[in-house]
CSV table of C-alpha atoms (C1' of nucleotides) in Angstrom, one decimal:
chain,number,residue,atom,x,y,z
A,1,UNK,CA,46.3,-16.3,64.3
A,2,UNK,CA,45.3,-13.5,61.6
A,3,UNK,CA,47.8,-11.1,63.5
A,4,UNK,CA,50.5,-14.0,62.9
A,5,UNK,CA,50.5,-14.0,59.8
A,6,UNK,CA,50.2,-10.5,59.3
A,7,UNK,CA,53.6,-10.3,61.3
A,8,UNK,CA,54.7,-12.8,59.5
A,9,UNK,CA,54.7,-10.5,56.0
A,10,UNK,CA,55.6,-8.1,57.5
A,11,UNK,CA,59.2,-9.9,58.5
A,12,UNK,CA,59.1,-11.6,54.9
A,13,UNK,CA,59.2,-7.7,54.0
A,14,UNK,CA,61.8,-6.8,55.9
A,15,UNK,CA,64.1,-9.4,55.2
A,16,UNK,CA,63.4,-8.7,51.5
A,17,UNK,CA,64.3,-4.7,52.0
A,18,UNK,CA,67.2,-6.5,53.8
A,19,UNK,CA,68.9,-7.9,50.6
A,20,UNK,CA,67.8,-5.4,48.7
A,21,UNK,CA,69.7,-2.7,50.7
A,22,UNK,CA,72.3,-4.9,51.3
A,23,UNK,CA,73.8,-2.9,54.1
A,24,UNK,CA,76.5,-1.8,52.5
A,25,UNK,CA,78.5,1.1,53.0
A,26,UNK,CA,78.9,1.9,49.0
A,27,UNK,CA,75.4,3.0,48.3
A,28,UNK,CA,75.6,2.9,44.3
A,29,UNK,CA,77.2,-0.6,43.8
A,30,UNK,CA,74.8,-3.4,45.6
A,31,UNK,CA,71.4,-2.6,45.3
A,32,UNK,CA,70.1,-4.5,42.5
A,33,UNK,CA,67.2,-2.3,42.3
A,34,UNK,CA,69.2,0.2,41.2
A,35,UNK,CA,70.8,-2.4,38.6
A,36,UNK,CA,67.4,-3.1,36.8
A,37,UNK,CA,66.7,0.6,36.5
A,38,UNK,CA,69.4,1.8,35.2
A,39,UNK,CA,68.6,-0.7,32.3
A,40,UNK,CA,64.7,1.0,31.6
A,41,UNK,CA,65.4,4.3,33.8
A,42,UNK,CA,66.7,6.4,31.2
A,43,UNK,CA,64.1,8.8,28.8
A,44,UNK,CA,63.8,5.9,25.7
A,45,UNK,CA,64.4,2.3,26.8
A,46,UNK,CA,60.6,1.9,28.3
A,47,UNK,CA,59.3,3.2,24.9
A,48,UNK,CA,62.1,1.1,23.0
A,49,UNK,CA,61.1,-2.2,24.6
A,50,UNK,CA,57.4,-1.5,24.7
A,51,UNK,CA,57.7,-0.9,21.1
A,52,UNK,CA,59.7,-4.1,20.3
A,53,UNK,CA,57.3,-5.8,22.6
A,54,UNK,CA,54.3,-5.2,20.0
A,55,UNK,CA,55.8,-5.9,16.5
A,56,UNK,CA,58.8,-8.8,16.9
A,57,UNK,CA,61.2,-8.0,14.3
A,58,UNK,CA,61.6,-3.9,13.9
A,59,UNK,CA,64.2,-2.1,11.6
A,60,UNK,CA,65.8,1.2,12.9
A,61,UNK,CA,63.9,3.7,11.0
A,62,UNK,CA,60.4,2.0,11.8
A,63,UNK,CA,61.8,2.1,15.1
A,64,UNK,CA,62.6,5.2,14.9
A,65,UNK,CA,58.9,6.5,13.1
A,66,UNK,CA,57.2,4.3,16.2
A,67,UNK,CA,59.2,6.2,19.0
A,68,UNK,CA,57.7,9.7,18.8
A,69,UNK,CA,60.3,12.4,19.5
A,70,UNK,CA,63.2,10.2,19.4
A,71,UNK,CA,66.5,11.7,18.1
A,72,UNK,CA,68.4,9.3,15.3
A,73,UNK,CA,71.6,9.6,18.0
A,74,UNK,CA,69.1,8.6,21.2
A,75,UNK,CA,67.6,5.5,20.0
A,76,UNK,CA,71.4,4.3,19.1
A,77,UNK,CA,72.2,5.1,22.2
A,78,UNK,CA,69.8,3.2,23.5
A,79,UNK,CA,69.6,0.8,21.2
A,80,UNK,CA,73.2,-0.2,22.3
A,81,UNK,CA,72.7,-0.3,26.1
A,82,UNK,CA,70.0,-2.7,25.4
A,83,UNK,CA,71.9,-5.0,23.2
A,84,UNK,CA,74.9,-4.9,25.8
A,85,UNK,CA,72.7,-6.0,28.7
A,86,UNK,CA,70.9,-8.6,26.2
A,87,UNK,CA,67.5,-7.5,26.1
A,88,UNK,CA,67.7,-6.6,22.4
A,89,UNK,CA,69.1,-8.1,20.2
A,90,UNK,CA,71.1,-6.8,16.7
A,91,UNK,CA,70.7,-8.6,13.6
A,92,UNK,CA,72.9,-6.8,10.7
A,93,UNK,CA,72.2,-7.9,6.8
A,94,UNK,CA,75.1,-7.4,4.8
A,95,UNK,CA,73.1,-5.7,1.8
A,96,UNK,CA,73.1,-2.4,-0.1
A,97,UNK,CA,71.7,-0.4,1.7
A,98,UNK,CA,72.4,-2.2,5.3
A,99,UNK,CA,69.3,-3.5,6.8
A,100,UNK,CA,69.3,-3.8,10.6
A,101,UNK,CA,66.5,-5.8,12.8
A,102,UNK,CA,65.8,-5.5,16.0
A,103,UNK,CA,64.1,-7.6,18.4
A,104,UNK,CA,63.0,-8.4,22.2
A,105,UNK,CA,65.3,-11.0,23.7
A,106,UNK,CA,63.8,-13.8,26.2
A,107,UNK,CA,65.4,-11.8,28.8
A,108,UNK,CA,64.3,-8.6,26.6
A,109,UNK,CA,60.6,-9.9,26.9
A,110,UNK,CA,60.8,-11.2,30.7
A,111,UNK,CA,61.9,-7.3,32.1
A,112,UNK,CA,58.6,-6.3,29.3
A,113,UNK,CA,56.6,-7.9,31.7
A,114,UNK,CA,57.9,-6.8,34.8
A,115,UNK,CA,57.2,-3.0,32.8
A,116,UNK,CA,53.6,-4.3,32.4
A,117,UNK,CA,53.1,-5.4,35.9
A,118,UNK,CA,54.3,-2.1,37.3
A,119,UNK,CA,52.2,-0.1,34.6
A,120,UNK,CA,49.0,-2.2,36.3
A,121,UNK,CA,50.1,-1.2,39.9
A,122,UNK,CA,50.3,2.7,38.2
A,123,UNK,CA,46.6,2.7,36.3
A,124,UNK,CA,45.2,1.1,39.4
A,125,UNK,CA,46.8,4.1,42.0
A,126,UNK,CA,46.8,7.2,39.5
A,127,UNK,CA,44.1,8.5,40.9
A,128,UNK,CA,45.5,8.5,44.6
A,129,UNK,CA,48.8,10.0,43.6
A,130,UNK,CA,46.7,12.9,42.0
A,131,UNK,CA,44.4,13.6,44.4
A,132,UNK,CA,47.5,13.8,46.8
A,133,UNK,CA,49.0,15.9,44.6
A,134,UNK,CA,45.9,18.1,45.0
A,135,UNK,CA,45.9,18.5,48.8
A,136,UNK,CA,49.4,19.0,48.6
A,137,UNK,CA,48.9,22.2,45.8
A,138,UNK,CA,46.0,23.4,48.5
A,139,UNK,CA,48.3,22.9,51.5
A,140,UNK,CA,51.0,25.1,49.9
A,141,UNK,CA,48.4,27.8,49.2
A,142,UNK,CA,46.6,28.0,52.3
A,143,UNK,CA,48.0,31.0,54.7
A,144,UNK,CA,48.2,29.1,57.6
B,1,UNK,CA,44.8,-26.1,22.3
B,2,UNK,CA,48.2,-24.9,24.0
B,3,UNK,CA,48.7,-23.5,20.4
B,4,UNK,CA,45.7,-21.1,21.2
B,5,UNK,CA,46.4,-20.2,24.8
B,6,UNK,CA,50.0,-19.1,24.1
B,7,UNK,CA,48.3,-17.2,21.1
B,8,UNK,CA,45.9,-15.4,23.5
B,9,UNK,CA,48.3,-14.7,25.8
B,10,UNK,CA,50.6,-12.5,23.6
B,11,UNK,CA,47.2,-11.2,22.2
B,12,UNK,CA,46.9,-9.9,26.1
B,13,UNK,CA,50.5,-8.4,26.0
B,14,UNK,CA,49.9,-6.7,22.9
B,15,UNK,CA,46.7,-5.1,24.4
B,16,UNK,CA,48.3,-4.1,27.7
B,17,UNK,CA,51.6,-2.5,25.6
B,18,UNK,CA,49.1,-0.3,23.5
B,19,UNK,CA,47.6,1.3,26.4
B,20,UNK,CA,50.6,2.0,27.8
B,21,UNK,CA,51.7,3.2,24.8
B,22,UNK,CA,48.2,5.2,24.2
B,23,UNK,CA,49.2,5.8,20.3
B,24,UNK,CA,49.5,9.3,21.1
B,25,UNK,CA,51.4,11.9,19.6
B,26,UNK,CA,52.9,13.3,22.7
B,27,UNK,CA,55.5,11.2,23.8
B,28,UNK,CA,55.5,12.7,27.6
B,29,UNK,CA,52.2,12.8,28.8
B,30,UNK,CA,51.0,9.3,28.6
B,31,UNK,CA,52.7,6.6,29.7
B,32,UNK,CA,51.6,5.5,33.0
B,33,UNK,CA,55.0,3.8,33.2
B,34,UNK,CA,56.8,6.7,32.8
B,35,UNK,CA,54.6,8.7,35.2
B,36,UNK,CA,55.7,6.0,38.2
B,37,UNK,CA,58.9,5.7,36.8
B,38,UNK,CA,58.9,9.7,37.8
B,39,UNK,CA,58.5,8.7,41.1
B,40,UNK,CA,61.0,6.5,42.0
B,41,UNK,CA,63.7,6.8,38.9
B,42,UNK,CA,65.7,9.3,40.8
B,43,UNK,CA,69.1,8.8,42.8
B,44,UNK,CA,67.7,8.6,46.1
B,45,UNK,CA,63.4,7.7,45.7
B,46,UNK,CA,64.2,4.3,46.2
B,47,UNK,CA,66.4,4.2,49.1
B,48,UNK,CA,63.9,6.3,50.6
B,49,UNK,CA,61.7,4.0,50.3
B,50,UNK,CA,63.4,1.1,51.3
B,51,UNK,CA,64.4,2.3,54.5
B,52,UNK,CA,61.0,3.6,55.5
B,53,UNK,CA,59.7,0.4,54.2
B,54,UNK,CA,61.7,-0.8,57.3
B,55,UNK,CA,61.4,1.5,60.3
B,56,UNK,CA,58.0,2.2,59.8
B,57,UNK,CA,58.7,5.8,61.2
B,58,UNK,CA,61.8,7.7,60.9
B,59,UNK,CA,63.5,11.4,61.8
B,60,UNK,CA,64.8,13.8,59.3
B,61,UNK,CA,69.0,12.8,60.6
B,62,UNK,CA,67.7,9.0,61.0
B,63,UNK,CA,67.0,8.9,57.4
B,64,UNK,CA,69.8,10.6,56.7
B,65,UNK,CA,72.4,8.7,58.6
B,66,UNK,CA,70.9,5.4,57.0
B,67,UNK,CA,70.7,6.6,53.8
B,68,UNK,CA,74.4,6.2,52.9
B,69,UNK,CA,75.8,9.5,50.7
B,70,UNK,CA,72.6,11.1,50.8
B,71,UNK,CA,73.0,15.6,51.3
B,72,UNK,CA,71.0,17.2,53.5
B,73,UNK,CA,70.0,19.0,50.7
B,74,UNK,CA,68.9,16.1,48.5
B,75,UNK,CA,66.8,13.9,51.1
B,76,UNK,CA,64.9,16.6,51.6
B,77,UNK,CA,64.1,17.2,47.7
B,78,UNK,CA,63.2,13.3,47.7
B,79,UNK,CA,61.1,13.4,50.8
B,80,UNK,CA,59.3,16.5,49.7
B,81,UNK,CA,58.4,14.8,46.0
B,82,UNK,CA,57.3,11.5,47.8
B,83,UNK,CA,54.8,13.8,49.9
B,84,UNK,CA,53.7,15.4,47.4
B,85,UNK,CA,52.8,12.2,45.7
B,86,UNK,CA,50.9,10.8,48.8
B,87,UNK,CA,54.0,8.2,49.5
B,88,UNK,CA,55.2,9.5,52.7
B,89,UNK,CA,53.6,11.3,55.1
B,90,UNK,CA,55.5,13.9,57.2
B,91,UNK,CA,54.5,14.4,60.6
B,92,UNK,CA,56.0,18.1,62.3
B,93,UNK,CA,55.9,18.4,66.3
B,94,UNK,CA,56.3,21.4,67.3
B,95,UNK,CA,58.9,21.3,69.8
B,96,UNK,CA,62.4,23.1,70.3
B,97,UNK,CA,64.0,21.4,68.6
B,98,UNK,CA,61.8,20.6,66.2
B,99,UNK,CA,60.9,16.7,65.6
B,100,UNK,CA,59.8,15.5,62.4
B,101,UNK,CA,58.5,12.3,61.5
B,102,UNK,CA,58.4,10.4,58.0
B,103,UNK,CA,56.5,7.6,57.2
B,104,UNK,CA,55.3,5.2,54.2
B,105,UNK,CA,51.3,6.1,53.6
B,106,UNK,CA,49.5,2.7,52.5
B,107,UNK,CA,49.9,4.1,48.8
B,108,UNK,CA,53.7,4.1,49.6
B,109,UNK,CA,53.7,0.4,50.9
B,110,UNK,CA,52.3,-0.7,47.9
B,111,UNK,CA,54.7,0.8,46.0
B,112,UNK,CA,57.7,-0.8,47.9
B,113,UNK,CA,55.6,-3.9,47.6
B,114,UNK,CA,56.1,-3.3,43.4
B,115,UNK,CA,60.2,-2.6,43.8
B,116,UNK,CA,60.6,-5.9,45.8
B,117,UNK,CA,58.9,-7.6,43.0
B,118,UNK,CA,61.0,-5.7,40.8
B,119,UNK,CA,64.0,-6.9,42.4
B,120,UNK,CA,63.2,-10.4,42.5
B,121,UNK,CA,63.2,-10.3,38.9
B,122,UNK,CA,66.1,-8.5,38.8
B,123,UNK,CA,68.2,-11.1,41.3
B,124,UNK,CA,66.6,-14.1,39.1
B,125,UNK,CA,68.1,-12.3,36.2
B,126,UNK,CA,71.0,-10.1,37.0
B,127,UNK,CA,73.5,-13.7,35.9
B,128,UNK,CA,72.2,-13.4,32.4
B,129,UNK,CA,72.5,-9.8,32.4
B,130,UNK,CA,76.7,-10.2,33.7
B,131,UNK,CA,76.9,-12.9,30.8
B,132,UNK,CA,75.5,-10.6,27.8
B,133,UNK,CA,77.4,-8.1,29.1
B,134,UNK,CA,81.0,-10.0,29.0
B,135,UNK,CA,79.8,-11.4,25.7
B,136,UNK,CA,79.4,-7.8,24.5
B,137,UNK,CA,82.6,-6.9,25.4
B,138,UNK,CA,84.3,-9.8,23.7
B,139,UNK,CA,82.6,-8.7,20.5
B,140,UNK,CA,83.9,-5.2,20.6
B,141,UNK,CA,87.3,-6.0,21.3
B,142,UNK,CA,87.6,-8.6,18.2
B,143,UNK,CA,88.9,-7.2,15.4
B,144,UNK,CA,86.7,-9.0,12.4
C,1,DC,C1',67.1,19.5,64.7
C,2,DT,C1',65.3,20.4,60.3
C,3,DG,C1',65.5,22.6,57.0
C,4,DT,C1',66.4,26.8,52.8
C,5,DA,C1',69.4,29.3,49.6
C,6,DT,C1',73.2,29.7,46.5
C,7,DC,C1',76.7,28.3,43.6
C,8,DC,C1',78.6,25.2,40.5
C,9,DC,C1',79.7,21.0,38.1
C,10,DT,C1',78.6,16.9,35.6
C,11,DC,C1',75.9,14.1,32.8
C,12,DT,C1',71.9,13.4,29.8
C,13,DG,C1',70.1,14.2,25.8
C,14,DG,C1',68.8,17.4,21.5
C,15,DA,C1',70.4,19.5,16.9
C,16,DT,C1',73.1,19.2,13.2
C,17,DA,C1',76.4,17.6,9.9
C,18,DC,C1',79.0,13.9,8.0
C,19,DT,C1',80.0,8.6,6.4
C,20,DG,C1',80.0,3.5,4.8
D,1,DC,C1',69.6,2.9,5.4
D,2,DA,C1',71.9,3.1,9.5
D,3,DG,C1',74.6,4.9,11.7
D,4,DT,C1',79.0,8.3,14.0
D,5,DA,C1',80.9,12.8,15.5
D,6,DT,C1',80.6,17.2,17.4
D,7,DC,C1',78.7,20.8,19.9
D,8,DC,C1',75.7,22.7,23.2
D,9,DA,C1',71.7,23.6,26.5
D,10,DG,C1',69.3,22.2,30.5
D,11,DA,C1',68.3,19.4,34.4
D,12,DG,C1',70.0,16.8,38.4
D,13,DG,C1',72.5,16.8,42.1
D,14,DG,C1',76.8,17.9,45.5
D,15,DA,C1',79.0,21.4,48.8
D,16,DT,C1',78.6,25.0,51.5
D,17,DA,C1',76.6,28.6,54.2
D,18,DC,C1',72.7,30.4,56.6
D,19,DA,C1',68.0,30.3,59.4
D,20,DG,C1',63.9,29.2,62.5
DNA sequence: CTGTATCCCTCTGGATACTG
DNA sequence: CAGTATCCAGAGGGATACAG
C-alpha cells in the first residue's frame, strides 16, 4: 500500500517533468521553466522585486539607494522588463521634476512568493550544498 | 478579525523579504535566492535536472542525446557544477570503454521538487504574463 | 565512451556623459 | 528627478580538435 503510493508520486513526477520538458525538438522555446526565469534570472530583478515587495510604492532613486550596487542604466533596464511582463508596474506624475512610482503588481506579488518559497527550500539545504562543496574541494586535492 | 490576519500575513512577508535581503552592504554574498538561483539559472542546469529527474540514472551520451542542443563541452560544465553542489552524483566504472553514470542525490530531488512548483506557477500564470506583454507593446507603438 | 583544451563570438552589464 | 546613449570589459557558451 505504502509502496503504491510512493509509485504513485513518483509517476505524478514524471508526468509533471513531462510537460515541463515538453518533448520538443526546439529546446529554448517550450519549457516554461525557462519562461519564469528569464523574468527573475537576470543579476537585479530578484533584488528589484524583493525590494518593491517590502515598501509598496518606491520612486526610482529610493529604488535605486535600496538596491546596493545597482547602476542608474541596470535598474531601467530592469525596471522595463518587469513592467513589460506586468509584475511592476509604472506610474509617471506629470510634475517638475518628473516623479515616477513603482510598485509590485498582483502578478508582481504572486512570483514574490514563489521567490520566498524557493529562498525557504535554499536556508533549509545550505548547509548540504556546502558541505558537498567541501568533499568535492577534498576530492580534487587528494592524489589518488 | 480578517482585517488582522491579512495584516499579519504581510507582516510575515516583510520578515521573510528582509532576511533574504539581510540589509547588507554587499550585494553578492547574501542572498540565499541568489545563491540557488546560481545553481540552476544557467542555460542547461535545468534540463539537467529535468531529465535525471526522469531516468533516475543516465550515461554521459544519454544525457546528451536527450538534452536537445546541449555541446559536449557544456553538459559536462553543468554536470560537473551540479556535483560539486551535491545535486548529482557521478558514478565512474572502470571499463574499456569507460561507463559513467549520473544521477539526482536526494538534495537534487528536492530541488526538482522546487522547479515543478515553480512551473506550476508559472503555467497558472504565463496567460497574464502574454497579455501584459501585448499590452506593452500597444503602448509603445502609440504615438501620444 | 567520456571527457579536456583551445579559440572565438555574443550578450550582459558597468562607467560615463548627456537630456527633458 | 528620471531617464537615454554610447562605449567597453568580462563572463558564458558554441565549435572544433585532441586524449585516456
Amino acid at each position: 500500500m505504502e509502496v503504491t503510493n510512493i509509485e504513485n508520486q513518483q509517476l505524478t513526477i514524471q508526468k509533471k517533468i513531462d510537460k515541463v520538458l515538453c518533448n520538443s525538438a526546439d529546446v529554448e522555446s517550450c519549457c516554461p521553466i525557462k519562461d519564469i526565469l528569464a523574468r527573475f534570472g537576470d543579476k537585479w530583478s530578484i533584488y528589484t522585486i524583493l525590494t518593491l515587495g517590502k515598501q509598496e510604492k518606491l520612486r526610482f532613486n529610493e529604488l535605486k539607494s535600496q538596491i546596493n550596487g545597482v547602476s542608474q542604466r541596470m535598474l531601467t533596464v530592469t525596471l522595463r522588463s518587469l513592467e513589460e511582463d506586468g509584475l511592476v508596474s509604472r506610474e509617471v506624475y506629470a510634475e517638475i521634476p518628473p516623479r515616477v512610482e513603482y510598485s509590485l503588481t498582483p502578478l508582481g506579488q504572486g512570483l514574490l512568493l514563489q521567490l520566498l518559497q524557493l529562498a525557504d527550500w535554499a536556508k533549509l539545504n545550505v548547509d548540504q550544498i556546502l558541505e558537498a562543496r567541501e568533499r568535492y574541494g577534498k576530492k580534487s586535492t587528494q592524489g589518488v
